[in-house]
C-alpha positions as a Markdown table, in Angstrom:
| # | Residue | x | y | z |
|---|---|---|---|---|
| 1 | Unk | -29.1 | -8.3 | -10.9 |
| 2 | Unk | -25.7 | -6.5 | -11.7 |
| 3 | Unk | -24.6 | -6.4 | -15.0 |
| 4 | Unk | -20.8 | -5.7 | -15.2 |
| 5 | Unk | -18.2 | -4.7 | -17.9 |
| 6 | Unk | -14.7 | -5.7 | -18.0 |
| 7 | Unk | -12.6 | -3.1 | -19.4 |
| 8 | Unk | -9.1 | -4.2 | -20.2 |
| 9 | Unk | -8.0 | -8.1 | -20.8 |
| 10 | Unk | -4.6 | -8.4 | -19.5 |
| 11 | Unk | -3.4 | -10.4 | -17.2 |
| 12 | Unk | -5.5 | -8.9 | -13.8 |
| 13 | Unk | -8.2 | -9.1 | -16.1 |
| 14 | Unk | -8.6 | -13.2 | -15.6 |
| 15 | Unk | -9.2 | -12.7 | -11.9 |
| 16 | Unk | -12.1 | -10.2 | -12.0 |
| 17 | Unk | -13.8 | -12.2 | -14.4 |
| 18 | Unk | -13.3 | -15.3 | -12.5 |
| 19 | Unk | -14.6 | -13.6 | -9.8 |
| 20 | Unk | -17.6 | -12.1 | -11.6 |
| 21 | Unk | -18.6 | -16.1 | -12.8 |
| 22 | Unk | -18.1 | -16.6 | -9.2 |
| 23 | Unk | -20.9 | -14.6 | -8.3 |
| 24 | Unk | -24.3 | -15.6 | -9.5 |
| 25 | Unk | -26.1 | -12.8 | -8.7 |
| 26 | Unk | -23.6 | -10.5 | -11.1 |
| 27 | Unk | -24.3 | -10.8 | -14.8 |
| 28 | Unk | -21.4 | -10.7 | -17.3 |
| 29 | Unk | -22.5 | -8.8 | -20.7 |
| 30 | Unk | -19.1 | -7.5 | -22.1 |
| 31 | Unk | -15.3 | -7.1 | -22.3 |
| 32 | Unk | -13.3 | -5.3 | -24.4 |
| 33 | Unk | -9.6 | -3.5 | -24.9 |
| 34 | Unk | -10.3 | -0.8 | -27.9 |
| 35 | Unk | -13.9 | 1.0 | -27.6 |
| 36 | Unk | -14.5 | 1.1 | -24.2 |
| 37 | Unk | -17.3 | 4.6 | -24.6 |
| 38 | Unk | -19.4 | 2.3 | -27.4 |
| 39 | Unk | -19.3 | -0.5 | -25.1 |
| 40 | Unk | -20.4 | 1.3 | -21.8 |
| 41 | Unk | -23.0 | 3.3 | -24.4 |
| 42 | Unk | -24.8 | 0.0 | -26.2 |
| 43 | Unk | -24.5 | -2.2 | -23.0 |
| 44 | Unk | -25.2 | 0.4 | -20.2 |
| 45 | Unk | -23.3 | -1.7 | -17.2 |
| 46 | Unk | -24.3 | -1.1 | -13.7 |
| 47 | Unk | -21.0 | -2.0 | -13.1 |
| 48 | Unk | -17.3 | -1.7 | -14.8 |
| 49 | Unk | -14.4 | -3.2 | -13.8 |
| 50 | Unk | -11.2 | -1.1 | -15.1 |
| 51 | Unk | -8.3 | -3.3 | -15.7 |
| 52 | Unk | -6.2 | -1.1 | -18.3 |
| 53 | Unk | -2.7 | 0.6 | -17.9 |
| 54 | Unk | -2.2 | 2.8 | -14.9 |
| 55 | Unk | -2.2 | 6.2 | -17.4 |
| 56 | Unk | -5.5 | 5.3 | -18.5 |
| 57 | Unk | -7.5 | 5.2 | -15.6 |
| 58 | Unk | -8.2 | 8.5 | -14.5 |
| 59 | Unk | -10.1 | 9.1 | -18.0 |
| 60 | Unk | -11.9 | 5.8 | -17.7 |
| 61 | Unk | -13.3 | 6.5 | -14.5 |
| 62 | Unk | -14.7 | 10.1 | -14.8 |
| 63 | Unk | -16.5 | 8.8 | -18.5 |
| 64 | Unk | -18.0 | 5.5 | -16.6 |
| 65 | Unk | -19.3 | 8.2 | -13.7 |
| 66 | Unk | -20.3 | 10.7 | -16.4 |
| 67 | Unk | -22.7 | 7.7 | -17.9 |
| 68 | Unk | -23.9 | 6.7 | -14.4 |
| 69 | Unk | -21.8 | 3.5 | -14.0 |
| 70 | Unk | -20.2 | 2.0 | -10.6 |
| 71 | Unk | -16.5 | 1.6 | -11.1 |
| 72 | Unk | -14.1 | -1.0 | -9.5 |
| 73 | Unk | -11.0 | 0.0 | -10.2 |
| 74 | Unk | -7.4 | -2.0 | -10.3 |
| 75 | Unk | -4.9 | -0.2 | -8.7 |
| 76 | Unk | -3.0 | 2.1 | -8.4 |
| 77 | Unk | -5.9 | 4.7 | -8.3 |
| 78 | Unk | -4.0 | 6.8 | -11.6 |
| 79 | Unk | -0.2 | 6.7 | -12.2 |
| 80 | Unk | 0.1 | 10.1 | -10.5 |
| 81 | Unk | -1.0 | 12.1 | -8.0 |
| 82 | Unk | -2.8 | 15.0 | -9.7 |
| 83 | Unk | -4.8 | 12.1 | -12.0 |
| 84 | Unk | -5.8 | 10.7 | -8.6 |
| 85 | Unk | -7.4 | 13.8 | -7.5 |
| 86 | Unk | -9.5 | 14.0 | -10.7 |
| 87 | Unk | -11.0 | 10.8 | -10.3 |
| 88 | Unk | -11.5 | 11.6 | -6.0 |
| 89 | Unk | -13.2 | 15.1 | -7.9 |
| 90 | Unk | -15.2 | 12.5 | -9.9 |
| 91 | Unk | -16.4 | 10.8 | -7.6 |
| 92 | Unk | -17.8 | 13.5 | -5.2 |
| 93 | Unk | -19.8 | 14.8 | -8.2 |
| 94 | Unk | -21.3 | 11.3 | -8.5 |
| 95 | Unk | -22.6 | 10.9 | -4.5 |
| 96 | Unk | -25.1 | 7.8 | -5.9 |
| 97 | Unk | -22.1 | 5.8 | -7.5 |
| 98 | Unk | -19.7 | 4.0 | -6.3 |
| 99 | Unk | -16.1 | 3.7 | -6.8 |
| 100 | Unk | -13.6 | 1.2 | -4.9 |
| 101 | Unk | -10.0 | 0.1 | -5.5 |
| 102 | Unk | -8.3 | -2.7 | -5.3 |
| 103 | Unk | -6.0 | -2.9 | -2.6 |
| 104 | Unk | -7.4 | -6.6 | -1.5 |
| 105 | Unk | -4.7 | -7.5 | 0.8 |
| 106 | Unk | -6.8 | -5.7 | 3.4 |
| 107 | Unk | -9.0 | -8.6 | 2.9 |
| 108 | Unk | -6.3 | -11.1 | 3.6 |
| 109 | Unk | -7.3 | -13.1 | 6.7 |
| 110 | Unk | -3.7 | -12.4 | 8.0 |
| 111 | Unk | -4.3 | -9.0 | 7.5 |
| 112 | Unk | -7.7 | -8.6 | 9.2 |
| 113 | Unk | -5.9 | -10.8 | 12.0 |
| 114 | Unk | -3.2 | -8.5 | 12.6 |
| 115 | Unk | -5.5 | -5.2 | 12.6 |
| 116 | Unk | -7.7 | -6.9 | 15.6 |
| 117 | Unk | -4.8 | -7.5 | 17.7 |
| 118 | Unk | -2.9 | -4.0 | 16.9 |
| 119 | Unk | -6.6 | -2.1 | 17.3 |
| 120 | Unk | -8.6 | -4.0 | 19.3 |
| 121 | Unk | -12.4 | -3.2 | 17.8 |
| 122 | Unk | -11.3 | -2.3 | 15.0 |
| 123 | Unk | -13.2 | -3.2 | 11.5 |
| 124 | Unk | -12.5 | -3.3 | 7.9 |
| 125 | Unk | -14.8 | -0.7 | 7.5 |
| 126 | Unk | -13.6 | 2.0 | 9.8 |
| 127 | Unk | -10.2 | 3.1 | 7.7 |
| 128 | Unk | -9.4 | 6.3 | 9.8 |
| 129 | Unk | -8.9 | 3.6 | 13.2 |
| 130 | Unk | -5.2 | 4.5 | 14.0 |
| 131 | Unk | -2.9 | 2.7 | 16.2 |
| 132 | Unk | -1.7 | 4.9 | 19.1 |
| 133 | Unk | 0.9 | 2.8 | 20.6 |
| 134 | Unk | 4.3 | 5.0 | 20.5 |
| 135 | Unk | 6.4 | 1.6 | 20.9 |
| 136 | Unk | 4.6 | 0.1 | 17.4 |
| 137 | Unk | 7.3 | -0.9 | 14.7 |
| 138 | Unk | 7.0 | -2.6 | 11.3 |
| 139 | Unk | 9.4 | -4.0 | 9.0 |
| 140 | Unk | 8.5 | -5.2 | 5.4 |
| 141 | Unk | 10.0 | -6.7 | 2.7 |
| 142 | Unk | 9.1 | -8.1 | -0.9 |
| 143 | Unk | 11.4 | -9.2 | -2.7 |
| 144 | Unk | 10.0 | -10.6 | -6.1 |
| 145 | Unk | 11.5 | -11.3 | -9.9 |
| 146 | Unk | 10.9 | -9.8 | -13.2 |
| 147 | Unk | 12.6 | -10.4 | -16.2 |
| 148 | Unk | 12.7 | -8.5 | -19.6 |
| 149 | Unk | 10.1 | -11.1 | -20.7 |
| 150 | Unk | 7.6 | -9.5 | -18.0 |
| 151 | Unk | 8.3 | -5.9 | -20.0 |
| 152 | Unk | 8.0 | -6.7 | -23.1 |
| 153 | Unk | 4.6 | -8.6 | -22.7 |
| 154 | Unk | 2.9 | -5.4 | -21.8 |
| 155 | Unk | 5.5 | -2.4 | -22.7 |
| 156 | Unk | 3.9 | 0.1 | -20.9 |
| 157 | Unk | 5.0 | -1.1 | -17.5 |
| 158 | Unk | 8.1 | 0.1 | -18.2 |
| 159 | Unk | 7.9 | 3.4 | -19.0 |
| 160 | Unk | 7.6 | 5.9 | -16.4 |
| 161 | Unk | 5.3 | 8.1 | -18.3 |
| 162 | Unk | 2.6 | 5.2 | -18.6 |
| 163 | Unk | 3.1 | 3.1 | -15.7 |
| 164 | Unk | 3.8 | 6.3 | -13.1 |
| 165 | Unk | 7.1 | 4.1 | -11.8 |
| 166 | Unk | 8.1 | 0.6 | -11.1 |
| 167 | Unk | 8.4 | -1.1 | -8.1 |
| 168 | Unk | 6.7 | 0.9 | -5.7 |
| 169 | Unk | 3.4 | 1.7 | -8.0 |
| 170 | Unk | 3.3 | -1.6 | -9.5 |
| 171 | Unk | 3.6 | -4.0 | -7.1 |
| 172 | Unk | 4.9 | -2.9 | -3.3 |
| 173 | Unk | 1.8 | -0.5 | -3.5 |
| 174 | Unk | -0.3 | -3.4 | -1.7 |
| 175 | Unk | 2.3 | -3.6 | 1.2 |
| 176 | Unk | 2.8 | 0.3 | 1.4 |
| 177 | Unk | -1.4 | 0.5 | 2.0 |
| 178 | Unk | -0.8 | -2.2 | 4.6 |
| 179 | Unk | 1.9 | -0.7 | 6.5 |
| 180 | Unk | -0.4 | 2.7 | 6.7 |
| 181 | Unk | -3.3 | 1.0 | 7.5 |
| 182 | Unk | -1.9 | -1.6 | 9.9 |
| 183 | Unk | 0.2 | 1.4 | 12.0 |
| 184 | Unk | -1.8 | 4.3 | 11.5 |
| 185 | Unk | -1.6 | 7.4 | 9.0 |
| 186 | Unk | 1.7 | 8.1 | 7.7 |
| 187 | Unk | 3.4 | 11.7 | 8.7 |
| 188 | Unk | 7.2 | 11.5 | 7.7 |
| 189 | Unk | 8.4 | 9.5 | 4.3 |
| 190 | Unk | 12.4 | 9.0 | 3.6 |
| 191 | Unk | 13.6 | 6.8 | 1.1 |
| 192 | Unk | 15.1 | 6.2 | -2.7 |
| 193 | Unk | 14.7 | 4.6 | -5.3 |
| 194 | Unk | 17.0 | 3.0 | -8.0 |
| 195 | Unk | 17.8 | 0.9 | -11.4 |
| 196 | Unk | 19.8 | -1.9 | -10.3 |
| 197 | Unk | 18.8 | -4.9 | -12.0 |
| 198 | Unk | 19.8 | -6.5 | -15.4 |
| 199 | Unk | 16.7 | -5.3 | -17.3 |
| 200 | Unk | 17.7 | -2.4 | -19.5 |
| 201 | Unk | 14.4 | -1.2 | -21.6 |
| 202 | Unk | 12.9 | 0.0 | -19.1 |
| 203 | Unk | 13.0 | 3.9 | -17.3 |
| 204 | Unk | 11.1 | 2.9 | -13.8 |
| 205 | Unk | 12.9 | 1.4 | -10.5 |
| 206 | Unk | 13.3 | -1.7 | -9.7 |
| 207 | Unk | 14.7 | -1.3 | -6.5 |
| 208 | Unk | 13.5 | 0.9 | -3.6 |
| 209 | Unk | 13.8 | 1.3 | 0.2 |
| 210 | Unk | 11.4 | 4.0 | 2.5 |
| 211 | Unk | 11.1 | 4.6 | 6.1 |
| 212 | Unk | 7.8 | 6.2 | 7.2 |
| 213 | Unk | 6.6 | 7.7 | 10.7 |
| 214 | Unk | 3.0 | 6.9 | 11.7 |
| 215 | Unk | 0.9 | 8.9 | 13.8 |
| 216 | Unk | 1.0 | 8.4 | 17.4 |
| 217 | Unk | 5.1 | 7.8 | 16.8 |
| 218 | Unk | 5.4 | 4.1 | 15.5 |
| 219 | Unk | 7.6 | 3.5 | 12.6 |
| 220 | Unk | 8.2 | 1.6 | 9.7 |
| 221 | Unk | 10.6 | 0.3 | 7.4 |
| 222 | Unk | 10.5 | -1.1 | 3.6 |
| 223 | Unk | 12.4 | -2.9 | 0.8 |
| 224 | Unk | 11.2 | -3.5 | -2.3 |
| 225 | Unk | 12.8 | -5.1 | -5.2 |
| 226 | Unk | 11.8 | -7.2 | -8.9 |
| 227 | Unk | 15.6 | -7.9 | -8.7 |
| 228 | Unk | 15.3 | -10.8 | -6.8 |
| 229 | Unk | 15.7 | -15.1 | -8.1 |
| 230 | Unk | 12.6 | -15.7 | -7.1 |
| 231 | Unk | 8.9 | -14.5 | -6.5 |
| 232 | Unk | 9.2 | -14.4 | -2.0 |
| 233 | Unk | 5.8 | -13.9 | -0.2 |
| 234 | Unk | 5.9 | -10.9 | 0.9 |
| 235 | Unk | 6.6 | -10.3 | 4.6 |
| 236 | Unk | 6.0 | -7.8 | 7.4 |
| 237 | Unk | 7.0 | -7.9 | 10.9 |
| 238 | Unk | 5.1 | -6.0 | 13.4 |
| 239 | Unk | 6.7 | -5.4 | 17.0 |
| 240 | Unk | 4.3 | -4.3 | 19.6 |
| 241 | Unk | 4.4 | -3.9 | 23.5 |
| 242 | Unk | 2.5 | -7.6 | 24.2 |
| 243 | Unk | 3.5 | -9.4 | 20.9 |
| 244 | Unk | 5.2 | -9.9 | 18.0 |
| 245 | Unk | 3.3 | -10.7 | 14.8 |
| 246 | Unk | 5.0 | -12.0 | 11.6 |
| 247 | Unk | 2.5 | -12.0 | 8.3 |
| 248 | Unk | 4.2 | -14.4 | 5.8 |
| 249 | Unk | 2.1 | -16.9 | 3.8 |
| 250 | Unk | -0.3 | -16.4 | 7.2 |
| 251 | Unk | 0.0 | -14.8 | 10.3 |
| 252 | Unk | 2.5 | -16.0 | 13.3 |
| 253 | Unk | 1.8 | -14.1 | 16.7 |
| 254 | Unk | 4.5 | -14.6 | 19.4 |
| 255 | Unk | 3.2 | -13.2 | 22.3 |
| 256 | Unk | 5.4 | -11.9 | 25.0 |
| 257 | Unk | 4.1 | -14.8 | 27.9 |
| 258 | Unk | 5.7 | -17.4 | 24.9 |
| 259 | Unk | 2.3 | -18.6 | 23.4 |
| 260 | Unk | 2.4 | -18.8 | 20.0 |
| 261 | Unk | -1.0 | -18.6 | 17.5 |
| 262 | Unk | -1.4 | -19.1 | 13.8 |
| 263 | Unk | -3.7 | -18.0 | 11.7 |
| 264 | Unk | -3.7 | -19.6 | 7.8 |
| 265 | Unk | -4.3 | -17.3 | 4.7 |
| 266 | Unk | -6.7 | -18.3 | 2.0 |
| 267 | Unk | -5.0 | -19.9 | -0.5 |
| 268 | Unk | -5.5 | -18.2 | -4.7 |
| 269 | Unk | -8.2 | -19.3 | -6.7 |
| 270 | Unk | -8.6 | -19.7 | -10.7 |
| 271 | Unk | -6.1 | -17.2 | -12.7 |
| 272 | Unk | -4.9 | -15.8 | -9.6 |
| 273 | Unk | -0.9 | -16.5 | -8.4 |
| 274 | Unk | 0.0 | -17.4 | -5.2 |
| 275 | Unk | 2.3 | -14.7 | -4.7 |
| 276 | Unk | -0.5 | -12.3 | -5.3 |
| 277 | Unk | -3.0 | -13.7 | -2.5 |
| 278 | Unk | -6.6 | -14.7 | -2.6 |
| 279 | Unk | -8.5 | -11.9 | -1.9 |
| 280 | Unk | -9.4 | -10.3 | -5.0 |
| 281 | Unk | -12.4 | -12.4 | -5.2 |
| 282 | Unk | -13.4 | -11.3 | -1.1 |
| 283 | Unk | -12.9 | -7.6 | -2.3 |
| 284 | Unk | -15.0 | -8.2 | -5.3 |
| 285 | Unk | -17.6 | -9.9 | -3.6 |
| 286 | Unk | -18.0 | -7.0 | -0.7 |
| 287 | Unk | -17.8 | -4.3 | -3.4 |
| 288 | Unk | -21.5 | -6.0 | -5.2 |
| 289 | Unk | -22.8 | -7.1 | -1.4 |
| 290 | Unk | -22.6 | -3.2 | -0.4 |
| 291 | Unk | -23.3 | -1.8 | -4.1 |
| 292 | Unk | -26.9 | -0.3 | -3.1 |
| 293 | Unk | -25.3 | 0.3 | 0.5 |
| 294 | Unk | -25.5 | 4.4 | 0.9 |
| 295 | Unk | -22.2 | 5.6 | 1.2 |
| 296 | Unk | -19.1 | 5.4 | -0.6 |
| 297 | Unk | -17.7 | 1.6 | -1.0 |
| 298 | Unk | -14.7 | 1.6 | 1.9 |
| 299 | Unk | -11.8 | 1.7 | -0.3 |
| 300 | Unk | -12.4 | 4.4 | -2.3 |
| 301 | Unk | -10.6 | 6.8 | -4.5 |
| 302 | Unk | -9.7 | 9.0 | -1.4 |
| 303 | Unk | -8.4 | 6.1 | 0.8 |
| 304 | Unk | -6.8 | 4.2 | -2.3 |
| 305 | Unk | -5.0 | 7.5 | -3.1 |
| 306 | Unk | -2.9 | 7.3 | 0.3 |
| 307 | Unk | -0.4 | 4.8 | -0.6 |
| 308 | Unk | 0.0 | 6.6 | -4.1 |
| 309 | Unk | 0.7 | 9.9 | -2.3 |
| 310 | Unk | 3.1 | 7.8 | -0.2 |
| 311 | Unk | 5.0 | 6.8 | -3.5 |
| 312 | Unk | 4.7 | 10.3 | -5.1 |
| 313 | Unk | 7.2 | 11.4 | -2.0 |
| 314 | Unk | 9.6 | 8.8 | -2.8 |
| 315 | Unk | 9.7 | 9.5 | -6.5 |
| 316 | Unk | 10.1 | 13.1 | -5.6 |
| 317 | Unk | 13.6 | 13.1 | -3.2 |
């Protein structure tokens, strides 16, 4: 039996252990947000789940590899780039280990939908699959709401030298991975990013807009914001040459002969919010099905490092 660590208690931190009591075959036997090296060294996990600020987890990682422990690990992969690669480094010095990241909207059942329609055959575990189609489009959107309150509960997602950014590393990171793996790998990123918002202590954006070129010529568009009334469920369009398929709060696909199909999403379990999905728990549960699996877990640092190179580009014009 797994026996699993929870490093970190904030608010991400309910869902993985209500996903870990989930699973009866995993075996709790600590938590903690101080002394996370005494904790791995007394308890000796096979198993930690990292759930601390994003400037934290690069170190985190390579000590849980160093002591021989799996890691699954919140995203975004590091808050930049160059921390990223240390724990990808990490992670190819430890072949027997296994590291995967949370990016669970892949898990989505709209998601998953989608990818079989766009790439026929195609299966979660086969992340290089790229569309082809030249006439493939996307549009996406999420438009959600944070207030000052949301800052000053945990400080350090409002500081660019903690959190690595704001809207784009904190939250439109999930839809970022989704447009790249839905359409294909990204080869061209445009975009900015801005402070527009009423919150003032902070030094991240709020704001942000990108347009990226996939290989084999399909295109898509973003729009990110916390500056909106309301949390929206995220949304994303996808055109292709037979169909039209709208992921919001499920899948729609309008298919050019006029049938219509609809396929529902999973709706959030315990300590999860609905804007967030319900897939977290899927993700978790595939990560401890394929633990002894050889082979790295899917998402791993590598793949979950995409999207963050994505960002890195916008941050950088």
């Amino acid at each position: 039996m797994p026996r699993a660590v929870v490093i970190g208690l904030g608010t991400i931190s309910k869902v993985h252990l209500a996903a870990i009591d989930a699973l009866p075959e995993v075996e709790l036997v600590g938590a903690t947000t101080h002394d996370y090296r005494k904790l791995l060294d007394e308890v000796r996990p096979d198993v930690a789940h990292v759930c601390t600020p994003h400037d934290t987890h690069a170190d985190i990682v390579v000590d849980c590899l160093d002591r021989g422990v799996n890691v699954l690990l919140e995203k975004p992969v590091a808050d930049t780039v160059e921390a990223a690669e240390r724990v990808i480094a990490a992670a190819a010095r430890a072949p027997g280990l296994k590291v995967g990241v949370c990016l669970q909207n892949r898990y989505n059942a709209a998601v998953q939908a989608a990818r079989k329609v766009i790439t026929p055959g195609a299966a979660k575990r086969t992340p290089d699959a790229t569309a082809k189609a030249p006439n493939l489009s996307a549009t996406a959107t999420l438009l959600w709401h944070r207030d000052s309150g949301y800052y000053a509960s945990a400080p350090w997602r409002g500081q660019k030298k903690r959190a690595g950014g704001g809207v784009l590393i904190n939250q439109a990171i999930h839809t970022l991975d989704l447009l790249e793996w839905l359409l294909g790998d990204v080869t061209g990123v445009s975009g900015h990013v801005g402070h527009y918002g009423e919150v003032d202590a902070i030094d991240v954006e709020d704001t942000a807009n990108a347009r990226l070129t996939h290989a084999g010529g399909g295109t898509s568009v973003l729009f990110a914001t916390t500056t909106n009334a309301v949390d929206s469920p995220v949304t994303i369009e996808i055109v292709t040459g037979d169909a039209t398929l709208l992921i919001r709060d499920g899948l729609t696909i309008t298919h050019r002969d006029g049938r219509v199909e609809h396929v529902a999403e999973r709706r959030a379990g315990p300590g999860s919010k609905s804007y967030w999905g319900a897939s977290h728990e899927l993700l978790i549960a595939d990560f401890y099905r394929t633990l002894h699996d050889p082979g790295p877990f899917w998402i791993d640092p590598a793949e979950g490092t995409k999207s963050l190179r994505l960002i890195d580009q916008l941050y950088r014009r």
